[in-house]
Short mmCIF file of C-alpha atoms and ligand atoms in Angstrom, two decimals:
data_model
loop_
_atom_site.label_atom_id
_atom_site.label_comp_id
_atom_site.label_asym_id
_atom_site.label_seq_id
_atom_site.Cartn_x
_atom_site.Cartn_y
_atom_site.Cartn_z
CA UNK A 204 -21.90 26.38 3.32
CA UNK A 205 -21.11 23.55 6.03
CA UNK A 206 -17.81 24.56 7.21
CA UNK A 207 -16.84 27.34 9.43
CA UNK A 208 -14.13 29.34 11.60
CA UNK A 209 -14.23 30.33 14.93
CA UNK A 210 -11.12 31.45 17.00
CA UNK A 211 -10.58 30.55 20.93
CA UNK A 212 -7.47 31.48 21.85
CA UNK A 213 -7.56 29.47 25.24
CA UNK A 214 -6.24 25.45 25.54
CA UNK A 215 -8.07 22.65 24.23
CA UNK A 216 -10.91 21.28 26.76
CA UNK A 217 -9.76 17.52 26.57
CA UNK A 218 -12.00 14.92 27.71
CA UNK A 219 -14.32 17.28 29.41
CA UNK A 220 -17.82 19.06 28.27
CA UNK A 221 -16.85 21.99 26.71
CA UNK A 222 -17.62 25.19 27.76
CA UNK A 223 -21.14 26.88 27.03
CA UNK A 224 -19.37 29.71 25.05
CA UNK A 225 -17.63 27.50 22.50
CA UNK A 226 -20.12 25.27 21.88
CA UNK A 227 -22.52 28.58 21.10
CA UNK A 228 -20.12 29.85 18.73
CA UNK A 229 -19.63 26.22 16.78
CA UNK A 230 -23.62 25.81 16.96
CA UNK A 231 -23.68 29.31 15.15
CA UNK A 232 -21.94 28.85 12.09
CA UNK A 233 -21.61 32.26 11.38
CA UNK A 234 -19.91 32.79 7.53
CA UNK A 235 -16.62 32.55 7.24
CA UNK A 236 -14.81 35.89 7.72
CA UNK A 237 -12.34 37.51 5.75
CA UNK A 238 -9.99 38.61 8.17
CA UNK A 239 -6.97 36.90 9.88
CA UNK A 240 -5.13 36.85 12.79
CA UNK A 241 -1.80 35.22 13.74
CA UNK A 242 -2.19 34.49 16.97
CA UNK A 243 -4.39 31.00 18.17
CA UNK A 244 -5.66 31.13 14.80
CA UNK A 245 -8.16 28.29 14.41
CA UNK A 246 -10.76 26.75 11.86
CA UNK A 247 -13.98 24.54 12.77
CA UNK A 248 -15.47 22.12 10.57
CA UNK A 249 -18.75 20.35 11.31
CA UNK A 250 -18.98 16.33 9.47
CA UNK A 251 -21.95 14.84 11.20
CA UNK A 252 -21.93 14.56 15.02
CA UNK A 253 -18.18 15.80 14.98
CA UNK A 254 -16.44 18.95 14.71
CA UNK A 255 -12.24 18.83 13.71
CA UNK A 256 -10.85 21.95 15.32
CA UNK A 257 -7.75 22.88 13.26
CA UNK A 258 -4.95 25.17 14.50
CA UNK A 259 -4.47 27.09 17.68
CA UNK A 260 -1.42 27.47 19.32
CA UNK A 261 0.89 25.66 21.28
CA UNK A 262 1.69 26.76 24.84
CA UNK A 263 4.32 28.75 23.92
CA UNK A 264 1.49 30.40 21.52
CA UNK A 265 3.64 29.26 19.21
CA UNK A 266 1.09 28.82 16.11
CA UNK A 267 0.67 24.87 15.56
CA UNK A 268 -1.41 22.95 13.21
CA UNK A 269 -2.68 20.53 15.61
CA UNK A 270 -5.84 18.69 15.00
CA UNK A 271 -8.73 17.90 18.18
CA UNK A 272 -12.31 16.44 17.60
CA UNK A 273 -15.45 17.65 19.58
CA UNK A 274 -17.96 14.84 19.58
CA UNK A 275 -21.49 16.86 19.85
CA UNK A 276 -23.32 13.67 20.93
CA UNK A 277 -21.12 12.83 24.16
CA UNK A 278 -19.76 16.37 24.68
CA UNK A 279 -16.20 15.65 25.02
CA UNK A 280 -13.13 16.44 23.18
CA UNK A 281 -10.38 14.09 21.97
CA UNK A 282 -7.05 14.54 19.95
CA UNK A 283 -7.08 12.06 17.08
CA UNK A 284 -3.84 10.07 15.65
CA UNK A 285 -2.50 12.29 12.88
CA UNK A 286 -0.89 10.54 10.14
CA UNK A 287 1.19 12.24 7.44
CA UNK A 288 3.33 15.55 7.48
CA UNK A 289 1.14 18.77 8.60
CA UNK A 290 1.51 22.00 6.70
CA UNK A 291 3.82 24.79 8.45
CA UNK A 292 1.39 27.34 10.57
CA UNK A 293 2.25 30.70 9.21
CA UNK A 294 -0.71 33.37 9.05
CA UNK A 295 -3.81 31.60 9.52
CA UNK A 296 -5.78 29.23 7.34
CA UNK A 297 -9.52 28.97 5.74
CA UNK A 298 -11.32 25.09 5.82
CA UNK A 299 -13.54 23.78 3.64
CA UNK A 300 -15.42 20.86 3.73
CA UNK A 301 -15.40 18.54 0.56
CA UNK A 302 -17.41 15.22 -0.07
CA UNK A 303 -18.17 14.95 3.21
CA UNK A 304 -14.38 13.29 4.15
CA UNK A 305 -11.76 15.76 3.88
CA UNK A 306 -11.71 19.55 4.55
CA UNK A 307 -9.97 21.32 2.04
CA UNK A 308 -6.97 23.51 3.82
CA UNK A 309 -5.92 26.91 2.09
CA UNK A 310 -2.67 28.38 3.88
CA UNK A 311 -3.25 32.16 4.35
CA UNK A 312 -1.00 34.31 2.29
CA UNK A 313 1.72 30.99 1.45
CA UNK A 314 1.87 30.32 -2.70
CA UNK A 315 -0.85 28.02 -4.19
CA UNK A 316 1.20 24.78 -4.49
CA UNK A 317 2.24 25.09 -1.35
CA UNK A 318 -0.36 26.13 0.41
CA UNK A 319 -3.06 23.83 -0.59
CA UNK A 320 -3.64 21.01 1.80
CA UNK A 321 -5.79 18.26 2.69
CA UNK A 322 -7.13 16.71 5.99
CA UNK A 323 -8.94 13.30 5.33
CA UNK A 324 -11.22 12.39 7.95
CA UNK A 325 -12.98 9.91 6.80
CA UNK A 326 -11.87 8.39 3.06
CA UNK A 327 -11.33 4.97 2.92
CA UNK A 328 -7.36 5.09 3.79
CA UNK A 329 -8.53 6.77 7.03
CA UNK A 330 -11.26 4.33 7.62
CA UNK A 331 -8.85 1.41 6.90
CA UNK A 332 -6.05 2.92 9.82
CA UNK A 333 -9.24 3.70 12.06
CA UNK A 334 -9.75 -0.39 11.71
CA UNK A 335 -5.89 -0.97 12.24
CA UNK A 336 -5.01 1.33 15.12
CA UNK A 337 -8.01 1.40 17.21
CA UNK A 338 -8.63 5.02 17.51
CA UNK A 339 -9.60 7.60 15.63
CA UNK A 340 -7.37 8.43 12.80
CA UNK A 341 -6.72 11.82 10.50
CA UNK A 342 -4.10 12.21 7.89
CA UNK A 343 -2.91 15.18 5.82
CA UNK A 344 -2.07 15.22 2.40
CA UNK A 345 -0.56 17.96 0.35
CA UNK A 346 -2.51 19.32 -2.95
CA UNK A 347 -0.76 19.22 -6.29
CA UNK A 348 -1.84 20.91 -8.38
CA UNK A 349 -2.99 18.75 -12.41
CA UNK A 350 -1.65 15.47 -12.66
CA UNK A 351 1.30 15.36 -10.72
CA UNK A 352 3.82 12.12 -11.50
CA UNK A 353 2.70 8.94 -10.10
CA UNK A 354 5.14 7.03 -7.65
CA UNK A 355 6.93 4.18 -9.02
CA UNK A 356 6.93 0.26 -7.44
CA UNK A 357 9.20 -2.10 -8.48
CA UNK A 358 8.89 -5.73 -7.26
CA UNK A 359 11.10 -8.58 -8.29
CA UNK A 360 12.94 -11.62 -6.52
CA UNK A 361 16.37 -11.23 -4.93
CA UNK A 362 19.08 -10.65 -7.19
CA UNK A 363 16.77 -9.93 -10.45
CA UNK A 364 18.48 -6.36 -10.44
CA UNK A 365 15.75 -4.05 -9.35
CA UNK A 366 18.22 -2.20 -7.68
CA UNK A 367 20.78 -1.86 -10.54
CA UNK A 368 17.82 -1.05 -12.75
CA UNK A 369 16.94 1.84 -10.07
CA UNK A 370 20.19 3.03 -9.83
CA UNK A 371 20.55 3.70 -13.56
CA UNK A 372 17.19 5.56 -13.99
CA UNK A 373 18.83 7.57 -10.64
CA UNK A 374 21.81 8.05 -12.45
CA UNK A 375 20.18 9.64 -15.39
CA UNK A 376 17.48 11.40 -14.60
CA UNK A 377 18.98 12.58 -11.06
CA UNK A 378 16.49 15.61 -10.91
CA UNK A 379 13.39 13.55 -12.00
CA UNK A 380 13.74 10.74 -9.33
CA UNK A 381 13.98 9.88 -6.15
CA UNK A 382 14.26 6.91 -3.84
CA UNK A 383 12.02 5.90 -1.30
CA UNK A 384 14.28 4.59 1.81
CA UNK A 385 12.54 1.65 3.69
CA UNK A 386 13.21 0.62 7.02
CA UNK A 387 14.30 -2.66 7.61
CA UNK A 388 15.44 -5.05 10.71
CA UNK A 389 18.28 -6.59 8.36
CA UNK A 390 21.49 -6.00 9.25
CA UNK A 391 23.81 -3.48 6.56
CA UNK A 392 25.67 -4.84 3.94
CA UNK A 393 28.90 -3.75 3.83
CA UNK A 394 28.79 -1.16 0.97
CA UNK A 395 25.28 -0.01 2.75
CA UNK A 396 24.45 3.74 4.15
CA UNK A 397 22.12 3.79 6.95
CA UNK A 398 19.54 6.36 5.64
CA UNK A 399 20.28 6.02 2.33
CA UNK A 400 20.07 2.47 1.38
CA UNK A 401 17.34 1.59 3.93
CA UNK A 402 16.79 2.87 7.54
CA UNK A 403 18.41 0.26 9.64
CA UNK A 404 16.75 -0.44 12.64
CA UNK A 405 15.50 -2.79 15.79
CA UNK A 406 12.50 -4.68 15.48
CA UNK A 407 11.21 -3.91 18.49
CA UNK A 408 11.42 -0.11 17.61
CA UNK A 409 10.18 -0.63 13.79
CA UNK A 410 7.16 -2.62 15.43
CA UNK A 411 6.15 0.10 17.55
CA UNK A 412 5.96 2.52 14.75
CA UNK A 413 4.28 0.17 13.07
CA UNK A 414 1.46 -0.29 14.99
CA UNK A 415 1.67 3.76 15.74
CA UNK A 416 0.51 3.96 11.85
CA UNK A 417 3.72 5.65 10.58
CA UNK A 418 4.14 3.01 7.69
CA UNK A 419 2.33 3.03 4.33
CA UNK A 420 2.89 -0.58 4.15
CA UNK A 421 5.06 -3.14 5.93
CA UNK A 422 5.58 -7.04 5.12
CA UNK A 423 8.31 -10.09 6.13
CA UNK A 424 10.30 -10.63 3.80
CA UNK A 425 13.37 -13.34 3.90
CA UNK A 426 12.42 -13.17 7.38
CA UNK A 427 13.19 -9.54 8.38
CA UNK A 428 10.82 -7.07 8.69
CA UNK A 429 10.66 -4.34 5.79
CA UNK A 430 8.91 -1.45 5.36
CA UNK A 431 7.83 1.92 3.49
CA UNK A 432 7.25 4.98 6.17
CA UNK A 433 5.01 8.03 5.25
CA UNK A 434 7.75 9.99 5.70
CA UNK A 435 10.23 8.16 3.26
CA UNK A 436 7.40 8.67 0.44
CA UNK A 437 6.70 11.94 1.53
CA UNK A 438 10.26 13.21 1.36
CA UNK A 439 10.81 12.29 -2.05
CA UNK A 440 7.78 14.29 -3.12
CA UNK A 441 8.53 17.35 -0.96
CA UNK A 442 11.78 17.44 -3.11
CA UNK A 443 9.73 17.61 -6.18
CA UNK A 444 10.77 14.51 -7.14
CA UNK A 445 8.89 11.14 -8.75
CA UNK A 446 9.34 8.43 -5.92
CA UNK A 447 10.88 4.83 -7.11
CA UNK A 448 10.16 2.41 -4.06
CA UNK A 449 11.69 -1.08 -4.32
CA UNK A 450 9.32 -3.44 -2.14
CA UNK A 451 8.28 -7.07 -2.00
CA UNK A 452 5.20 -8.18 -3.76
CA UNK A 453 3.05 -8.22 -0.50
CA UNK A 454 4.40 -4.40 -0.22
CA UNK A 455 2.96 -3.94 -3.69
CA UNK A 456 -0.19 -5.10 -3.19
CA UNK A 457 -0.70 -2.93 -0.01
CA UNK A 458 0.08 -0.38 -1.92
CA UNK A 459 -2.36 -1.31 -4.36
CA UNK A 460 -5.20 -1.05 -1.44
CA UNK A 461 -4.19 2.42 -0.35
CA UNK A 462 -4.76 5.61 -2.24
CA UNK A 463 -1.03 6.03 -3.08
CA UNK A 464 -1.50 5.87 -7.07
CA UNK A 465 1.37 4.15 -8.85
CA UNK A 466 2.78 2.30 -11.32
CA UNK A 467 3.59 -0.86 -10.68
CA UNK A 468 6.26 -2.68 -12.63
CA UNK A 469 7.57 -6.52 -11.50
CA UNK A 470 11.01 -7.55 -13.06
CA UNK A 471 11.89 -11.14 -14.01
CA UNK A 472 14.53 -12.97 -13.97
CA UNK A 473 15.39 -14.47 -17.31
CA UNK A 474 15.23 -18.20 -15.42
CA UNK A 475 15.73 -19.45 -11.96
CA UNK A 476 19.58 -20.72 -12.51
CA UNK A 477 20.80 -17.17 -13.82
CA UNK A 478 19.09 -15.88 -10.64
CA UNK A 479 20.86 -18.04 -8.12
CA UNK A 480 23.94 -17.15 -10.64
CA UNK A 481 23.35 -13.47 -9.63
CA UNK A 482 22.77 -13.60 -6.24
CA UNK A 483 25.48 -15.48 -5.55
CA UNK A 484 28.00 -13.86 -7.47
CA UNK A 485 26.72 -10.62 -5.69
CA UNK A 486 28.22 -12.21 -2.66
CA UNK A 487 26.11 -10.40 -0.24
CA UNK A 488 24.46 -13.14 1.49
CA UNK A 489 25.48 -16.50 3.36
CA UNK A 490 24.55 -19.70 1.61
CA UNK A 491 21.62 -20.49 4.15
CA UNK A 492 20.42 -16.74 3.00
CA UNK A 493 20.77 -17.17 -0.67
CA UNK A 494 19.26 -20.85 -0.71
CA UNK A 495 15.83 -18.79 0.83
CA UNK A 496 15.67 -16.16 -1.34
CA UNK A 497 15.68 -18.70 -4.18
CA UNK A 498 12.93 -20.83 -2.13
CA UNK A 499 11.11 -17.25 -1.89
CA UNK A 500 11.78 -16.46 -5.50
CA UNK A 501 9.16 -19.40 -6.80
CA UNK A 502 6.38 -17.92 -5.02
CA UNK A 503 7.42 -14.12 -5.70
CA UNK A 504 7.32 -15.13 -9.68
CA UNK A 505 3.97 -16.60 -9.24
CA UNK A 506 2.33 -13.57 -7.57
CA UNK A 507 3.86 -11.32 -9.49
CA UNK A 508 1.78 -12.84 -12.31
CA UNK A 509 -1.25 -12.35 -10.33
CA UNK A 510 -4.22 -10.41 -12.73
CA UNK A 511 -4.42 -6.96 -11.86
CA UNK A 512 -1.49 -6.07 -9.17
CA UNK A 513 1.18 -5.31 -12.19
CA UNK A 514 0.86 -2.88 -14.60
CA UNK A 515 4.36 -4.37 -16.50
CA UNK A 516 6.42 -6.90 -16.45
CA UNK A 517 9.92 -6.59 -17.63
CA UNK A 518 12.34 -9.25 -18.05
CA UNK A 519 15.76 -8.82 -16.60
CA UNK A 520 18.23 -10.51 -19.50
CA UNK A 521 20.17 -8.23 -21.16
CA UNK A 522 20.53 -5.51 -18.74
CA UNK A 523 21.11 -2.76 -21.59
CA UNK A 524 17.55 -4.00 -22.98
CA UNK A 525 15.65 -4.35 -20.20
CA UNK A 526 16.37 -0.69 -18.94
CA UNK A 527 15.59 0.51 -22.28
CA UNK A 528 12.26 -1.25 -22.06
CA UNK A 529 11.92 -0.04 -18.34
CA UNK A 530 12.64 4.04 -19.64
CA UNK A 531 10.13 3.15 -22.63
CA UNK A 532 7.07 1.77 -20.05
CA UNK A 533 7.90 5.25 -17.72
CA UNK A 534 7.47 7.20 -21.18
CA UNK A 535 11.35 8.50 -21.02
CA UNK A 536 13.39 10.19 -24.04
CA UNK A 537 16.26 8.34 -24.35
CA UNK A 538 18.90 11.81 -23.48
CA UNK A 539 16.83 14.43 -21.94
CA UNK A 540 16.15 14.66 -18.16
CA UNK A 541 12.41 14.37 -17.87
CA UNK A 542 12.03 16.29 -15.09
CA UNK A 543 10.83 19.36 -16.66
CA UNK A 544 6.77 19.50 -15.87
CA UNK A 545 5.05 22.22 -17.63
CA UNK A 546 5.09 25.07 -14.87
CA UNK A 547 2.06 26.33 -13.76
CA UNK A 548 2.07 30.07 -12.21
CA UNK A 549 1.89 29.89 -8.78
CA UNK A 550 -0.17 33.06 -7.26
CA UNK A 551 -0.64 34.17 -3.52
CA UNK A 552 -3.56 32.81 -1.27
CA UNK A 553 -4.31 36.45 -0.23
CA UNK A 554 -3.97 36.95 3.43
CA UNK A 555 -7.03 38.42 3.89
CA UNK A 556 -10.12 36.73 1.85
CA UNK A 557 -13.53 35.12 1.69
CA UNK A 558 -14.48 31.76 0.18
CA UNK A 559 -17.69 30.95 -1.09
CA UNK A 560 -18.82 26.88 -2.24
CA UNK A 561 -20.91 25.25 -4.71
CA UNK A 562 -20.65 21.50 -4.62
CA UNK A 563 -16.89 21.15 -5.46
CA UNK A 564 -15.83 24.28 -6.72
CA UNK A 565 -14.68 27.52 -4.27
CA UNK A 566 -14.16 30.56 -4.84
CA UNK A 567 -11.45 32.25 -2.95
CA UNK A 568 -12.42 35.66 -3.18
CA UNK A 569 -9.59 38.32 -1.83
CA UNK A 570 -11.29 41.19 -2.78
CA UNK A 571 -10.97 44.49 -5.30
CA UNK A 572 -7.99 44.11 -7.53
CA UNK A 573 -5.97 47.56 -7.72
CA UNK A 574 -5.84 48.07 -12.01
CA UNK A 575 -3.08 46.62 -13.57
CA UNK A 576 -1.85 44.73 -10.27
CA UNK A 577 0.25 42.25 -11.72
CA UNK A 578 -1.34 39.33 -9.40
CA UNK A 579 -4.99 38.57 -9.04
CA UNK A 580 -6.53 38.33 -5.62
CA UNK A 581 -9.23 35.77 -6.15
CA UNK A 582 -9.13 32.35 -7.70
CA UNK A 583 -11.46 29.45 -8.17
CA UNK A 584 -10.31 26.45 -7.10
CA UNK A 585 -12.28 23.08 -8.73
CA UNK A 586 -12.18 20.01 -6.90
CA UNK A 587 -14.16 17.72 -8.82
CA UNK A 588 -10.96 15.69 -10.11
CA UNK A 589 -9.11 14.83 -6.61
CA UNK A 590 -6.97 11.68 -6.67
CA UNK A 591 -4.52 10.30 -4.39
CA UNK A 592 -4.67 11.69 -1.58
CA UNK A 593 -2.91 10.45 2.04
CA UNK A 594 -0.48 9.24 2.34
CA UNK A 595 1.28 10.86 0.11
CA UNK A 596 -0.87 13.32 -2.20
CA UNK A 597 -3.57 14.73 -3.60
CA UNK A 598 -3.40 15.39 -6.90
CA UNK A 599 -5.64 16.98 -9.25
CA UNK A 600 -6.87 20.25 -7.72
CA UNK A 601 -7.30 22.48 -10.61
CA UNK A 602 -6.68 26.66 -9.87
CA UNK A 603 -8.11 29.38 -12.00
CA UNK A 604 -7.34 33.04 -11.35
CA UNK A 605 -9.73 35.44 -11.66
CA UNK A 606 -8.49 39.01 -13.27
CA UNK A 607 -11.09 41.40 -12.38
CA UNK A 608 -13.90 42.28 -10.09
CA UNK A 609 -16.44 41.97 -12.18
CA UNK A 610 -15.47 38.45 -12.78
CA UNK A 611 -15.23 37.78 -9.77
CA UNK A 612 -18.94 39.13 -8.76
CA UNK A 613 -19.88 37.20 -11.61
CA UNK A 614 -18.92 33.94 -9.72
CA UNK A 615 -20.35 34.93 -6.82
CA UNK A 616 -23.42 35.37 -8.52
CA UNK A 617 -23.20 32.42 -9.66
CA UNK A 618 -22.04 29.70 -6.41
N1 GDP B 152 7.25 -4.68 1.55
C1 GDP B 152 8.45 -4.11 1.47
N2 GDP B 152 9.46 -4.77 0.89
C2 GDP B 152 10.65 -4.16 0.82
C3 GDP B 152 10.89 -2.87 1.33
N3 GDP B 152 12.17 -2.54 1.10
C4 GDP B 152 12.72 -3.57 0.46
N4 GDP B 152 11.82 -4.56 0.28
C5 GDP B 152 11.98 -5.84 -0.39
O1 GDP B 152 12.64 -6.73 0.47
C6 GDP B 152 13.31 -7.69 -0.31
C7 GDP B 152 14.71 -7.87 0.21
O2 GDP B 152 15.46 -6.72 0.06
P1 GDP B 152 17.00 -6.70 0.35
O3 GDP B 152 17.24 -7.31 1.68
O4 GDP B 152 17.51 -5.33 0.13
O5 GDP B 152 17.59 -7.73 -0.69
P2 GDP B 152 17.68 -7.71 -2.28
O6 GDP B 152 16.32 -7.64 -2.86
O7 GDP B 152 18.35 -9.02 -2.55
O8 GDP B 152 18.54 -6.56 -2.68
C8 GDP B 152 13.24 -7.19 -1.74
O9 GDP B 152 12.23 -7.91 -2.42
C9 GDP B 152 12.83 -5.76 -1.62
O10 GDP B 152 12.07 -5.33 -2.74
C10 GDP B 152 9.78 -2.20 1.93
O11 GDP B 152 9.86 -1.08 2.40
N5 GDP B 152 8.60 -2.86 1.98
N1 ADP B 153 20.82 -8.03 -16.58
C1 ADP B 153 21.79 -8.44 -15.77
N2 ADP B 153 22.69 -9.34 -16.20
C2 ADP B 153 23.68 -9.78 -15.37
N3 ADP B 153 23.83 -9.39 -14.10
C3 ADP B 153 22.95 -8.51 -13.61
C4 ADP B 153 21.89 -8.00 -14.42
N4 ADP B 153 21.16 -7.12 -13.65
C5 ADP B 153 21.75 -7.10 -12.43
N5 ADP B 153 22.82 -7.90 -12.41
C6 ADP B 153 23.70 -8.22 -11.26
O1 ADP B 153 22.96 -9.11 -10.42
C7 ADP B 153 23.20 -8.84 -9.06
C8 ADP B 153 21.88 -8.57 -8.34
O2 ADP B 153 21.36 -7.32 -8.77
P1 ADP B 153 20.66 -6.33 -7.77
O3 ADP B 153 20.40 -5.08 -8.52
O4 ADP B 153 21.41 -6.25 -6.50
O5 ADP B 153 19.28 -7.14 -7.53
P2 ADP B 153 18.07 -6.88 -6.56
O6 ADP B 153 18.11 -5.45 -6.15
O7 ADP B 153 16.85 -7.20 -7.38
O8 ADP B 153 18.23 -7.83 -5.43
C9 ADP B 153 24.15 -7.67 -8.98
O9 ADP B 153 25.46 -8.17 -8.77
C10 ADP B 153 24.03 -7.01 -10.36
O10 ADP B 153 25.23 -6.40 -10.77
#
């Protein structure tokens, strides 16, 4: 066992040696404890020359789930750029390290699918912002539990009727779906909701956050700047809903590179002259817009043939048709709202428990089980199937509870 816990309930020593007395009790590694306090609660976790300090407490010793790095080489502690949504402090957490990349974050005494989280450190998303940004990056991503829904990307030109597509599949399966609002520098159409058609914003401002890694993907399109935040992705999900995200081809294919898993679906227009016909009897853009989203629409048709970036292509002709081909490719019944997953019990992290490891498998042990308690306190959690993972999340963590004692003993035994 790699990982550990230590508590120090005083500030984080930034950019300066830390003190003799916390760097004995991270060299120690003593095994990880089964109690839990509320208060400055924090984890360690040794990967190499680095430890990730998770936790604490704000000044207000409010509880916080900040992350800080303490570089054993050069001595000296630094605060790392955290992308993605953190889980909610509540009553301590345990860490475990997995694959050497991401330590494995069980929320003390918070329900399984909510409480199982993820803190990449060093996959190849991380690696990739680490290039981008400069400095040393972290993201979160929550655990779902089996194979959670993949996201959905639609590409298309302008005016083949991705959005009237979308808005149908919205209309009908309004529990199952969810849009993913982009930001954009374009100015609102006049039926347009800022924050529910697209985030409207400056370019300056969109630029910044940009470069401050909040965007899964960004691109110029038509010559505005659009893009997909972490958060718009991440809101959808938290809703318990299957995200739709309608992005340019040069969005798709970032999306492609990151670890977001999705299906990706490019619609066609049935020929170029029915989709100038569209656009401009949309009558949303000027002339000078609509004659360069046509110009744009050659190469868009082009890539979106490229091998390998689509999974489908659908062509837009009959509308009726193609979203009947579009609800047959996402495996929809034709009446029924699909939203309806096959539910998996969701237990209690105990509050107070042990974990043991053996290569990707960890027993969360909570201790004796009163007879007949109708929950068990110790599971076994398998994490030899991850995928995904941040942005967004990381699906396949697979939870088994463990009824008795013995059983339990028996696994213990066995790690
Ligand atoms: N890369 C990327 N493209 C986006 C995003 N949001 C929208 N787009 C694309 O930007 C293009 C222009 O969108 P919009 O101005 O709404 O015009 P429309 O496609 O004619 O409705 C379309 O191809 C969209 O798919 C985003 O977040 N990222
Ligand atoms: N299959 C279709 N046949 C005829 N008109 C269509 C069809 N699909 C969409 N439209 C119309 O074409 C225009 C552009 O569609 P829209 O959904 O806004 O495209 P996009 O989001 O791809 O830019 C809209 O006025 C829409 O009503």
């Amino acid at each position: 066992m790699v990982e550990n816990r230590f508590e120090e309930k005083g500030h984080p020593f930034m950019g300066e040696e830390a003190p003799e007395n916390l760097l004995e009790g991270l060299d120690k590694f003593s095994p990880l404890q089964s109690d839990s306090e509320s208060q400055g609660y924090q984890t360690a976790t040794t990967i190499g020359d680095k430890i990730y300090v998770i936790g604490g407490s704000d000044d207000g010793a409010k509880l916080s789930m900040n992350v800080k790095v303490f570089n054993k080489l050069t001595r000296i502690w630094s605060i790392p750029t955290v992308l993605g949504t953190k889980p909610v402090p509540s009553k301590g957490h345990s860490a475990v390290l997995l694959n050497n990349d991401r330590i494995l974050i069980l929320m003390r005494d918070s329900p399984l699918n909510d409480g199982t989280w993820f803190l990449e450190v060093s996959t190849p998303f991380v690696k990739e912002k680490n290039k981008i940004l400069g400095t040393e990056v972290v993201a979160w991503s929550k655990g779902v539990r089996g194979d959670g829904p993949k996201p959905i990307v639609i590409s298309g030109p302008s005016g083949v009727g991705k959005g009237t597509l979308i808005s149908k599949l919205m209309k009908e399966f309004p529990s199952t779906f969810g849009f993913s609002v982009s930001h954009t520098t374009r100015a609102p159409r006049e039926k347009e909701v800022d924050g529910v058609h697209y985030h409207f914003t400056e370019r300056s401002k969109m630029e910044k956050e940009i470069k401050d890694g909040k965007f899964l993907e960004s691109a110029s399109v038509h010559g505005n700047l659009y893009g997909t935040s972490i958060e718009a992705v991440e809101a959808v999900t938290d809703a318990g809903k299957r995200c739709i995200l309608d992005i340019d081809v040069q969005g798709a294919r970032s999306v492609r590179a990151s670890s977001l898993e999705a299906i990706f679906i490019f619609i066609c227009p049935p020929s170029l002259e029915e989709l100038e016909k569209r656009l401009r009897e949309r009558g949303t853009e000027t002339e000078e817009q609509v004659q360069k989203r046509l110009r744009n629409a050659k190469a868009e048709l082009d890539q979106g043939k490229s091998p390998g970036l689509f999974d489908h292509i659908l062509v837009n002709d009959d509308l009726e048709t193609c979203y009947k081909n579009l609800k047959q490719t996402l495996g929809l019944d034709e009446t029924a709202d699909a939203s309806h997953q096959p539910s998996m019990k969701n237990y209690q992290i105990p509050l107070c428990h042990s974990i043991s490891k053996k290569d990707k498998k960890i027993l969360i042990h909570g201790g004796s089980n009163e007879l007949g308690a109708a929950t068990p306190t110790s599971f076994l959690l398998d994490a030899s199937s991850l995928k995904g993972g941040a942005p967004g999340r990381t699906r396949g963590p697979k939870i088994y509870a463990i009824d008795s004692l013995i059983d339990s003993l028996n696994w213990i035994e066995q790690l």
